[in-house]
Coordinates of C-alpha atoms and ligand atoms in Angstrom, one line a residue:
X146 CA 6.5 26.4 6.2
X147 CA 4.9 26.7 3.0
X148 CA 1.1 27.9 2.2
X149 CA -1.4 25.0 2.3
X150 CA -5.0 25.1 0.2
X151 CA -7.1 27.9 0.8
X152 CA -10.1 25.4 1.2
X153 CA -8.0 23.9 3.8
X154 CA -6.7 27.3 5.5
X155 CA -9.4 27.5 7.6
X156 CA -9.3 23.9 8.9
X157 CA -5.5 25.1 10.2
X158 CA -6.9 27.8 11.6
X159 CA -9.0 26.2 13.8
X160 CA -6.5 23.7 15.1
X161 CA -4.0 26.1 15.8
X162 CA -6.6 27.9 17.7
X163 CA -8.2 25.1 19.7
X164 CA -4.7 23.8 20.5
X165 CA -2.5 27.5 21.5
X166 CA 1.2 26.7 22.2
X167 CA 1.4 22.9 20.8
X168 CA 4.4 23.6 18.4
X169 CA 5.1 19.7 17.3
X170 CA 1.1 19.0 16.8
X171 CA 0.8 22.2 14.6
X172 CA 3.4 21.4 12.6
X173 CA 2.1 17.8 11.6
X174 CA -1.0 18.6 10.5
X175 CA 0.9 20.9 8.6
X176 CA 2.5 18.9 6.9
X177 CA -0.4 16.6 6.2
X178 CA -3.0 19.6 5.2
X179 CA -0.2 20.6 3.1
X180 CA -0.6 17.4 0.8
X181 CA -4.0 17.1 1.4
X182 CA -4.9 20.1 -1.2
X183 CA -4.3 17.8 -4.4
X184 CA -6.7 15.8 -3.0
X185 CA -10.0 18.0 -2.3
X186 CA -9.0 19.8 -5.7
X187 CA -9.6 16.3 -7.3
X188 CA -12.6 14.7 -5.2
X189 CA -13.9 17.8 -3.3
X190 CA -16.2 15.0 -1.6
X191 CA -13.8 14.3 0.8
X192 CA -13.6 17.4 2.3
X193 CA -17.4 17.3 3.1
X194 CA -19.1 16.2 6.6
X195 CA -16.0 18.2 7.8
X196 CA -14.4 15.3 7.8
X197 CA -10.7 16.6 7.4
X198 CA -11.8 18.7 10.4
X199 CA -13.1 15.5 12.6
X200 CA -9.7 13.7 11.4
X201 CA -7.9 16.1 13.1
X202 CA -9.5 15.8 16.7
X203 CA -8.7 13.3 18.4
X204 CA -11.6 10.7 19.9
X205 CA -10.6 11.1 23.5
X206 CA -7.4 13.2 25.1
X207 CA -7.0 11.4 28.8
X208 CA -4.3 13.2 31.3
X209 CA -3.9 11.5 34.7
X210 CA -2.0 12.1 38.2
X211 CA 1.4 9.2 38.2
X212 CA 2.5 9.0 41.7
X213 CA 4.9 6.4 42.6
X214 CA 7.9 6.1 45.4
X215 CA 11.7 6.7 44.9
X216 CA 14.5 4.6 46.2
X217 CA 14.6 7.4 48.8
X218 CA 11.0 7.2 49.9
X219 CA 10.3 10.4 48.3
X220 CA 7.2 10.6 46.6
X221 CA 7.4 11.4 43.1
X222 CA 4.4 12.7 40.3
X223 CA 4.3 12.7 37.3
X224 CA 1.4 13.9 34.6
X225 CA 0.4 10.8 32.1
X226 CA -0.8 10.8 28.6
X227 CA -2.7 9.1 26.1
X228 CA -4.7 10.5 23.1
X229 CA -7.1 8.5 21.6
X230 CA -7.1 9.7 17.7
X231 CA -8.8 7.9 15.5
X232 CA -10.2 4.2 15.2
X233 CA -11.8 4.3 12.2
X234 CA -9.4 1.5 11.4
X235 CA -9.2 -0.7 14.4
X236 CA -8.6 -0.4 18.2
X237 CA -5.9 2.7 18.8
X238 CA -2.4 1.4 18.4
X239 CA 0.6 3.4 18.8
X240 CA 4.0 3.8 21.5
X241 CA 4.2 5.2 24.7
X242 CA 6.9 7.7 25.2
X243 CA 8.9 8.1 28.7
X244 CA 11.1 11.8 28.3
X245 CA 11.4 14.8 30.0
X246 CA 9.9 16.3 27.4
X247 CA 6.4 14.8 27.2
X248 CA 3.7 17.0 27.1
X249 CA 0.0 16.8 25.1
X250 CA 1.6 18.8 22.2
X251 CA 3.8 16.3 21.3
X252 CA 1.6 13.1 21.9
X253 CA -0.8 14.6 20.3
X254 CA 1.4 15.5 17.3
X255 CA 2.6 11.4 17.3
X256 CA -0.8 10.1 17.6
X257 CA -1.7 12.2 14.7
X258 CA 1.3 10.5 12.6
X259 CA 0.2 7.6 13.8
X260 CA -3.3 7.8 12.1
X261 CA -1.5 7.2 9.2
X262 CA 1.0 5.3 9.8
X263 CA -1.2 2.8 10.3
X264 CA -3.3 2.6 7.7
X265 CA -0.1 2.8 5.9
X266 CA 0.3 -0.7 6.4
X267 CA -2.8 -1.9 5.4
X268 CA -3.5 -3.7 8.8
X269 CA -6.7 -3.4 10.7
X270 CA -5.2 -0.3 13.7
X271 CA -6.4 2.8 14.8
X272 CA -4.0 5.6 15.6
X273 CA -3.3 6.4 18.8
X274 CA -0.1 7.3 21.6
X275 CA 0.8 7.9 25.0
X276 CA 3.3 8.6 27.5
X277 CA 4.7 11.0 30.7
X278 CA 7.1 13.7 31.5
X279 CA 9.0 10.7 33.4
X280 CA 12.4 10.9 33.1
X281 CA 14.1 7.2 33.0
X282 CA 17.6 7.9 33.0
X283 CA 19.3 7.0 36.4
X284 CA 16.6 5.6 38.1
X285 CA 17.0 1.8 39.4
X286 CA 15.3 -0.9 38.1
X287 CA 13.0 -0.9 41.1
X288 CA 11.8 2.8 40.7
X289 CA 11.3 1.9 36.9
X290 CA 9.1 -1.0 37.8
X291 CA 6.9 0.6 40.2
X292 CA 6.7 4.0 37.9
X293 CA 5.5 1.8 35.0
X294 CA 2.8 0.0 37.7
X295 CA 1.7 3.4 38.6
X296 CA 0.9 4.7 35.1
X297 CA -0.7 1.2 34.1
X298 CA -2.6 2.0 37.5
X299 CA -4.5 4.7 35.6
X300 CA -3.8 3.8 32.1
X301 CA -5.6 0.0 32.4
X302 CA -9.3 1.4 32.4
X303 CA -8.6 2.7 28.9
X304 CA -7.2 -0.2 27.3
X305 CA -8.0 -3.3 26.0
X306 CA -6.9 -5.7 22.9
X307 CA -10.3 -4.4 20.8
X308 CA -9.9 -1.0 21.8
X309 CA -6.1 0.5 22.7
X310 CA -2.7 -1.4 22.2
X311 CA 0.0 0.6 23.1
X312 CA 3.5 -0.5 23.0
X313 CA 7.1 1.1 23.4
X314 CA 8.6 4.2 22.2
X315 CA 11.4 7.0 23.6
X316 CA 12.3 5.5 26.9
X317 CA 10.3 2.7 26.7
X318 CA 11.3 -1.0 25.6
X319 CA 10.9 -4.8 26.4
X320 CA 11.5 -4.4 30.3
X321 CA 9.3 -1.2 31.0
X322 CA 5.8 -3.0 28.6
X323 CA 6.9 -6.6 31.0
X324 CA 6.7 -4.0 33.8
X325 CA 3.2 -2.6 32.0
X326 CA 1.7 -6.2 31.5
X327 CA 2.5 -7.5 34.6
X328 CA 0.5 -4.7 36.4
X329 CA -2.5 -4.8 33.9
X330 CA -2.5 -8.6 34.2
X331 CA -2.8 -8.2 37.8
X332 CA -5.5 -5.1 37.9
X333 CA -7.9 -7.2 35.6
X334 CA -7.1 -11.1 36.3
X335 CA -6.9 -11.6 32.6
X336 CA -4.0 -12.8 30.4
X337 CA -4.7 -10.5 27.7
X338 CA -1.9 -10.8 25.8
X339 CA -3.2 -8.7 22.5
X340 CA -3.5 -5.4 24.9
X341 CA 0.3 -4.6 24.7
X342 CA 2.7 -5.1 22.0
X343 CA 6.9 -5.4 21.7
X344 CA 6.3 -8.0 24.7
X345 CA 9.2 -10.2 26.0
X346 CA 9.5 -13.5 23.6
X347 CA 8.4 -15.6 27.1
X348 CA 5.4 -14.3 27.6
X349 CA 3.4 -13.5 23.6
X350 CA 5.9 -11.2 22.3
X351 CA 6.4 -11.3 18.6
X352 CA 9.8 -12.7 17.1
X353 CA 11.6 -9.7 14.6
X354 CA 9.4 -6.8 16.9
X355 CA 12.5 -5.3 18.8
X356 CA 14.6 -5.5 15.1
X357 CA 11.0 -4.3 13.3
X358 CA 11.3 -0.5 13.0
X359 CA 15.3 0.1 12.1
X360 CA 15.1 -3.0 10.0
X361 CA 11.7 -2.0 8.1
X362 CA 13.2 1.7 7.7
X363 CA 16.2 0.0 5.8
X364 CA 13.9 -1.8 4.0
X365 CA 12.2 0.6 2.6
X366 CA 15.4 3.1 2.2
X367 CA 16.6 -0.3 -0.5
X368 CA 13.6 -0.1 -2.4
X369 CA 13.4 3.7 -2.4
X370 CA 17.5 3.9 -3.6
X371 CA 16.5 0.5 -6.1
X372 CA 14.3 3.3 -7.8
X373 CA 17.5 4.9 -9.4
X374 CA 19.4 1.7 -9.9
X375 CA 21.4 1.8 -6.8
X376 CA 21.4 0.4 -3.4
X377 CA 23.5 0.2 0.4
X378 CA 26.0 -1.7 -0.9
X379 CA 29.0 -0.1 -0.3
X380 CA 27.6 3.1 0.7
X381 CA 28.7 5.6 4.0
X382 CA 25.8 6.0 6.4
X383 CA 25.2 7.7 9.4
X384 CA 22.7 7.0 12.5
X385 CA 21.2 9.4 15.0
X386 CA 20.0 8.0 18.4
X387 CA 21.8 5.1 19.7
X388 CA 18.5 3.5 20.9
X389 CA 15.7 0.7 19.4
X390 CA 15.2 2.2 16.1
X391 CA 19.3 3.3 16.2
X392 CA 20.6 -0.1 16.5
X393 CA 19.0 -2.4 14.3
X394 CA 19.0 0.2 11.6
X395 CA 22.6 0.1 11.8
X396 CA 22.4 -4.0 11.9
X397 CA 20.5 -3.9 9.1
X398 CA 22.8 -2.3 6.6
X399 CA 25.9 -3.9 7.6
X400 CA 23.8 -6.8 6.4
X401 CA 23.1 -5.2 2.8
X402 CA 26.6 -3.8 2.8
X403 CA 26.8 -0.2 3.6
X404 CA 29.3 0.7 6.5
X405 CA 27.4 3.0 8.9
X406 CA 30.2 5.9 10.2
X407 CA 28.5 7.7 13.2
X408 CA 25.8 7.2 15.6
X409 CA 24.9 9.3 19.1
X410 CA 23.0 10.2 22.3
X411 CA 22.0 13.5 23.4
X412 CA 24.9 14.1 24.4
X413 CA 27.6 13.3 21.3
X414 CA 28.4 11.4 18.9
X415 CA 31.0 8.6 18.3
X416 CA 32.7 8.2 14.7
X417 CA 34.6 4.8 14.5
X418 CA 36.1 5.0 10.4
X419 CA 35.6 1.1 10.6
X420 CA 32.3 1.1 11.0
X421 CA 30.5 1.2 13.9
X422 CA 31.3 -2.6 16.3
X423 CA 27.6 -3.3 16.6
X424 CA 28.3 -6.1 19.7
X425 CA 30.0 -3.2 21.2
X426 CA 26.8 -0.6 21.1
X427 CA 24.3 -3.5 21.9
X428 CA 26.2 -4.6 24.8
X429 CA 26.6 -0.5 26.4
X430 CA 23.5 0.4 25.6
X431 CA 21.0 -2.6 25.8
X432 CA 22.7 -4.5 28.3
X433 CA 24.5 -2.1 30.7
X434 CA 22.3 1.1 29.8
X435 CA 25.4 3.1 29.6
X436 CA 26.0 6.3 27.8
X437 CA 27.4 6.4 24.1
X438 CA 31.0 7.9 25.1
X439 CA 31.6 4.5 27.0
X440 CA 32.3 2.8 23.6
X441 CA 35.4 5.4 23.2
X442 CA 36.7 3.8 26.6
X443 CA 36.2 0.9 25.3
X444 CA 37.3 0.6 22.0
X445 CA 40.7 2.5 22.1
X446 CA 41.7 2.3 18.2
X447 CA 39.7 4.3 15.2
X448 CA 36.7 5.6 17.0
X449 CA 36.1 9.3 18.5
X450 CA 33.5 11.1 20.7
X451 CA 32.5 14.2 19.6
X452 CA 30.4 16.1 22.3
X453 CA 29.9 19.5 20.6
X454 CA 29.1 19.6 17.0
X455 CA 26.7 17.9 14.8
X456 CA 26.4 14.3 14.0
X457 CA 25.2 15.3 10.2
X458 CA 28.7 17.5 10.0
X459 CA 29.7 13.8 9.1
X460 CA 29.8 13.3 5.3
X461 CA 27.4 10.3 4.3
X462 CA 25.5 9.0 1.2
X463 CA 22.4 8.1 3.6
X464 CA 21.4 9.9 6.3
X465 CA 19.2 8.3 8.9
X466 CA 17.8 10.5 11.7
X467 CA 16.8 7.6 14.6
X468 CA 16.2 9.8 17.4
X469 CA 13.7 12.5 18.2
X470 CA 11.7 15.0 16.6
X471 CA 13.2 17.9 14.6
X472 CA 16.6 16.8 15.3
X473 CA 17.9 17.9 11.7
X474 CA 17.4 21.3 10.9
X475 CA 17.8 23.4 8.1
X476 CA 21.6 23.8 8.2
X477 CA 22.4 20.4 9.1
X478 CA 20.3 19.8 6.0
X479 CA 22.9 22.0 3.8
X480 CA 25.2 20.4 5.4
X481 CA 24.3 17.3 4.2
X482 CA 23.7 18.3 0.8
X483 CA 26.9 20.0 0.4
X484 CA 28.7 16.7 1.7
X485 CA 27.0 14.6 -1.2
X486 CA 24.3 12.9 0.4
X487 CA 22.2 10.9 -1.4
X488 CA 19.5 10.0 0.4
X489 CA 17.3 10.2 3.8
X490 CA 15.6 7.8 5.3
X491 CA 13.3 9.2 9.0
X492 CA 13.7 6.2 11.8
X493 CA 12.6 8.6 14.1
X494 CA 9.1 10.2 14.1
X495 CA 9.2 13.6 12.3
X496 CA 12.9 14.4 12.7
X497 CA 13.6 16.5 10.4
X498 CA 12.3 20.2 10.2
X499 CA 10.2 21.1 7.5
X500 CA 12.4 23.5 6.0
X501 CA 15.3 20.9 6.0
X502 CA 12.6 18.9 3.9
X503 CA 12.1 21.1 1.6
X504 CA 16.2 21.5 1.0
X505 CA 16.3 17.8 0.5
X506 CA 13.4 18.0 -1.9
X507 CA 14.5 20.9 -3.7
X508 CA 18.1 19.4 -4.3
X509 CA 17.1 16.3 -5.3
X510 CA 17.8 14.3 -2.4
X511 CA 15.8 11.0 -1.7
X512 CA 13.3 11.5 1.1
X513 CA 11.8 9.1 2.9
X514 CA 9.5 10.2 5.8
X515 CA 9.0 8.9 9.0
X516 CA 5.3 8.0 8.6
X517 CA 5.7 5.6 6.2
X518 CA 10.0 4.9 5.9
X519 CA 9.0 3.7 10.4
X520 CA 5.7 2.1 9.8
X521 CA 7.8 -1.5 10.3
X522 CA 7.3 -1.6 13.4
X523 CA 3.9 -1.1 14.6
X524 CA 2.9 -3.6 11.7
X525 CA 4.8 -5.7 13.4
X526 CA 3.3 -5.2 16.4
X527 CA 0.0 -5.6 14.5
X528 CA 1.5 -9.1 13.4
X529 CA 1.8 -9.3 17.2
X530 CA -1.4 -9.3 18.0
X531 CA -2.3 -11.4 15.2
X532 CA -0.2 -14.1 16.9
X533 CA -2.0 -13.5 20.2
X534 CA -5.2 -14.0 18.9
X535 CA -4.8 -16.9 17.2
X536 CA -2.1 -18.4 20.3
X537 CA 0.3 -18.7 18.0
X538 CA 3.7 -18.0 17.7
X539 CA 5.6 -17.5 14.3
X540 CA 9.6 -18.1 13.7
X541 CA 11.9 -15.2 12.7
X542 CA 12.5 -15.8 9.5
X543 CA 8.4 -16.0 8.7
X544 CA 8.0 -12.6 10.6
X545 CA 10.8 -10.7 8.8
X546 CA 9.5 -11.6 5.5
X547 CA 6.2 -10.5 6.4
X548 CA 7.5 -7.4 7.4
X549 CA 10.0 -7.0 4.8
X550 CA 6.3 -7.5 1.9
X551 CA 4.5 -4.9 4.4
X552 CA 7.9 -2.6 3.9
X553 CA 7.8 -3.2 0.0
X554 CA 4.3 -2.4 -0.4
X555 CA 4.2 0.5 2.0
X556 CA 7.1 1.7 -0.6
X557 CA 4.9 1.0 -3.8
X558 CA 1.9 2.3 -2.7
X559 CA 3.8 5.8 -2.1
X560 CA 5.8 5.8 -5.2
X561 CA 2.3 5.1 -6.9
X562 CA 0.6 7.9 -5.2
X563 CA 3.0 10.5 -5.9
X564 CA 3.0 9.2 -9.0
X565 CA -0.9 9.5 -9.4
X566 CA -1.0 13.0 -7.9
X567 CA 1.7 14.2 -10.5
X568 CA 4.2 14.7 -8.2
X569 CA 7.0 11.7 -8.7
X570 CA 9.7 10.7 -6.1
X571 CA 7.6 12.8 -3.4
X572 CA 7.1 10.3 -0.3
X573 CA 6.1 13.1 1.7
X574 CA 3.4 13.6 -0.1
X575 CA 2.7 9.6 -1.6
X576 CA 2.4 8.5 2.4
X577 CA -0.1 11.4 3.3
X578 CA -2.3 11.4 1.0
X579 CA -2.2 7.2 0.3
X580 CA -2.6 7.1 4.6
X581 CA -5.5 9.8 4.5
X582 CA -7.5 8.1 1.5
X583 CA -7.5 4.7 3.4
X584 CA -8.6 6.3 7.0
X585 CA -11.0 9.1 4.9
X586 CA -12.5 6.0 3.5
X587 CA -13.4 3.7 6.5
X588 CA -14.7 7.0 8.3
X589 CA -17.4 7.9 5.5
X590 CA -18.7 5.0 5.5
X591 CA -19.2 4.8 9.5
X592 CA -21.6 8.1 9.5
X593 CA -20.8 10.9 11.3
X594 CA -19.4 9.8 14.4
Ligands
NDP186 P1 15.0 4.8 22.5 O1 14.6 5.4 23.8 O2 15.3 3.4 22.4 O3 16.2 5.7 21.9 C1 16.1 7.0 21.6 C2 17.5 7.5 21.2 O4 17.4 8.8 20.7 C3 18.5 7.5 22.3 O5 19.8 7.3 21.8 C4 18.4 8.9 22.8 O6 19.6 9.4 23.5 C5 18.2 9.7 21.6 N1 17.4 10.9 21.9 C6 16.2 11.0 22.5 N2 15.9 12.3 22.6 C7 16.9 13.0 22.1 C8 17.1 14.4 22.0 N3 16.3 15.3 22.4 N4 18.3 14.8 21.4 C9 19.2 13.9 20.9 N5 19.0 12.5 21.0 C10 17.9 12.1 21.6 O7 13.8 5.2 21.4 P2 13.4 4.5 20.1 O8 14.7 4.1 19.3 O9 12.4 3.6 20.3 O10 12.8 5.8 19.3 C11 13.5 6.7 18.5 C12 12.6 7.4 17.5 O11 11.9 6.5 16.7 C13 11.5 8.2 18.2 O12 11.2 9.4 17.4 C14 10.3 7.3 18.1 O13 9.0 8.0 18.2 C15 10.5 6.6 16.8 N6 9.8 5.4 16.6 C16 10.1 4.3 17.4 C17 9.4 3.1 17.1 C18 9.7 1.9 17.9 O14 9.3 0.8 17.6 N7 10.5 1.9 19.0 C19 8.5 2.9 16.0 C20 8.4 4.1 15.2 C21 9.0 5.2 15.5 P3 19.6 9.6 25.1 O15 19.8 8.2 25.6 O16 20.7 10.5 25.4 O17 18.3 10.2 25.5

C-alpha cells in the first residue's frame, strides 16, 4: 500500500492500534486516508475537532449470542454483528452479511464503506452494516427461517426506520429480510415497513431493488466508458459471483449490448462463448439454490466449468468483480491488463486488492470502485423507504430512472472531484473525497458529538 499524509499518519496509527488483527477494516481506511491528504493540504479545517479521527469510530459496535435449533434438534450458536458508524446523515443504512467468514473486522471494514457510499448518493442515510458467522449453504428453509428469527431476536432493540435500516448482502436476499420482518413485526406489534429494505414486492418492497446494485454498477460503468467515446456495445465482459449483484449485472449488459463470457461461485467458473443463458443462471441459482457447475449439466453445447484456475484468466474488455472482498489480486490484475482489458467496474464491496488498483491505474485502465460504481442499490433501498413513508408504491420503470439519474450523478460528481483535486479519471479518489466532504460537512455542523 502506498504512504498516506503525514498529517494523517498518525490517525492510521491509531486505528490500526485500537483495532489489532482487522486486516479488511485497516485496509479501507487506508484507502480512504490515502485520498484524504489532498484534502487537509487544501482546507486544513477539516482535519480539526479530530474529526477524521471521530469518522473513523464507529457510533456503537454491538456483538450478540444467535442460538437457534437445527433440523436435528441440535442446538446451534452463532456470534451476530452490527456496527453502527456514522449517522451524521440519517438513520444507519447498510446490508447484513450471512458467511462463514463474518467477523467485526470485516463489518466494520463495510460499514466504513458504507459511510460513504451513502452520502454518495445524495440521499438522507447514515452508514452502517451487520451480519454473523452463519453459514447458509445447505441448511433447509426451516433452519434458515428460525436462524434469521433468532438474530432479529437480538438485533430488533437496535433498529428502527429513524435510526437503523439494514437490508441484504452476502447470503442474504428477499426470503431471509421476509424471514427478518416477520420476526420484528411480531417482537414489536408494529408494521414498520421503513425498518428493513430489499423487502418482498407483497409486503412494501421497492420495484427495481433486487435488479438495483448490478444494474446501477452498469450504469455507471456506461457513463464512465462514454467518457472516452465508447461504450458496452459489442464489448466481452466477464462476471464474478453468480449471486444478486452477479446476475443483474450480467442482465444489464446484454441489454446495452456487450456479451458477458464468464461468471462463478466459490468454487469455479463457467465460460459459455455464447454468452452466458441468463434464464438458465436465474433459474439454478435463484430458484433452485444450486451450485454454478449445474448449468454445465444443463446446457450440454458451448459452455465449460473450470474448477481450478482463475475466472480473470478470461480475456475481457470489462471486468466486473461481483463477489467478495479482495477477490482480484495483483496478478489477476496483470492478467487482465496483458489480455487488453479496458475497463473495471467493483459490484462487489472492495474486491480488488489495492495493489491490483494501482496496476489498473498505472496502466491506464478505467476504474471504477465499489463505493461509488455499487451505491445503486442502497439508494434504492433509500427510495424504499421513501415509498414506505409516504405508503406509496412506485412502477418499475419510474424507479429505474430514478436510479439510473442517482447512477449518473454519483458518476459526475466523481469525475468532477478528481477533476477538482487535479487528479482526472481517478474514481478512487473522486468517490472518497466527494463521500467524505458531504459526511465531514453534516458532522461539523452537529458539534462535537
Ligand atoms: P450473494 O450472496 O447473492 O452472492 C455472492 C456471490 O459471490 C455468490 O456467487 C458467491 O458464491 C460468491 N462468493 C461469496 N464469497 C466468495 C468467496 N469467498 N470466493 C468466491 N466467491 C464468493 O451476494 P451479493 O450478490 O448480494 O453480494 C456480492 C457483493 O456485492 C458483496 O461484496 C456485497 O457486499 C456487495 N454488494 C451487495 C449489494 C446488494 O444490494 N446485494 C449492494 C452493494 C454491494 P458461493 O455461492 O459459492 O458462496
Amino acid at each position: 500500500m502506498s504512504k498516506i499524509d503525514e498529517k494523517l499518519q498518525p490517525v492510521l496509527d491509531e486505528v490500526l492500534r485500537r483495532n489489532a488483527g482487522e486486516a479488511e477494516f485497516h485496509q479501507a481506511v487506508h484507502e480512504v486516508l490515502e485520498s484524504l491528504g489532498r484534502v487537509v493540504a487544501k482546507h486544513p479545517d477539516y482535519a480539526s475537532d479530530a474529526l477524521i479521527e471521530r469518522i473513523c469510530e464507529p457510533e456503537r459496535q454491538i456483538i450478540f449470542r444467535v442460538p437457534w435449533v437445527d433440523d436435528t434438534g441440535q442446538v446451534q450458536i452463532n456470534r451476530g454483528f452490527r456496527v453502527q458508524f456514522n449517522s451524521a446523515l440519517g438513520p444507519y443504512k447498510g446490508g447484513i452479511r450471512f458467511h462463514p467468514s463474518v467477523n467485526l473486522g470485516i463489518v466494520k471494514f463495510l460499514g466504513f464503506e458504507q459511510i460513504f457510499k451513502n452520502a454518495l448518493t445524495g440521499m438522507p442515510i447514515g452508514g452502517g452494516k451487520g451480519g454473523s458467522d452463519f453459514n447458509p449453504r445447505g441448511r433447509s428453509d426451516g433452519e434458515i427461517m428460525r436462524f434469521c428469527q433468532a438474530f432479529m431476536t437480538e438485533l430488533h432493540r437496535h433498529l428502527g426506520e429513524y435510526t437503523d435500516v439494514p437490508a441484504g448482502d452476502i447470503g442474504v436476499g428477499g426470503r431471509e429480510i421476509g424471514y427478518m420482518f416477520g420476526q420484528y413485526k411480531r417482537l414489536n406489534n408494529r408494521y414498520e415497513a421503513g425498518v428493513l429494505t430489499g423487502k418482498g414486492l407483497a409486503y412494501g418492497g421497492s420495484r427495481a431493488r433486487t435488479e438495483a446494485t448490478g444494474f446501477g454498477l452498469v450504469y455507471f460503468v456506461q457513463q464512465m466508458l462514454g467518457t472516452k467515446g465508447t461504450s458496452l456495445d459489442g464489448k466481452r465482459v466477464v462476471v464474478s459471483g453468480s449471486g444478486n449483484v452477479a446476475i443483474y449485472a450480467i442482465e444489464k449488459v446484454r441489454q446495452f449490448g456487450g456479451v458477458v463470457m464468464a461468471c462463478s461461485d466459490s468454487n469455479g467458473y463457467i465460460l459459455d462463448e455464447n454468452g452466458i443463458d441468463l434464464d438458465l443462471l436465474k433459474e439454478i441459482k435463484e430458484v433452485r439454490r444450486e451450485r454454478l457447475s449445474e448449468y454445465v449439466r444443463i446446457k450440454k453445447s458451448g459452455a465449460h466449468y473450470i474448477e481450478d484456475g482463475s475466472i480473470w484468466d478470461v480475456p475481457c474488455d470489462i471486468a466486473l468483480p461481483c463477489a467478495t472482498q479482495n477477490e482480484l489480486t495483483a496478478k489477476d490484475a496483470a492478467t487482465l491488463i496483458k489480455n487488453g482489458v479496458m475497463a473495471v467496474g467493483e459490484g462487489a464491496n472492495m474486491p480488488s486488492t489495492p495493489e491490483a488498483v494501482a496496476l489498473f491505474q498505472n496502466g491506464g485502465v478505467m476504474f471504477a470502485p465499489g463505493k461509488a460504481a455499487n451505491a445503486g442499490g442502497v439508494a434504492t433501498s433509500a427510495l424504499e423507504m421513501q415509498q414506505n413513508a409516504s405508503r406509496d408504491s412506485w412502477s418499475f420503470e419510474q424507479t429505474e430512472e430514478r436510479l439510473a439519474q442517482i447512477m449518473r450523478n454519483i458518476h459526475d460528481n466523481c469525475a468532477a472531484t478528481a477533476e477538482e483535486y487535479s487528479a482526472p479519471g481517478n474514481y478512487v479518489l473522486g468517490a472518497n473525497i466527494a463521500g467524505f466532504v458531504r459526511v465531514a460537512e453534516a458532522m461539523r455542523a452537529l458539534g462535537v458529538i
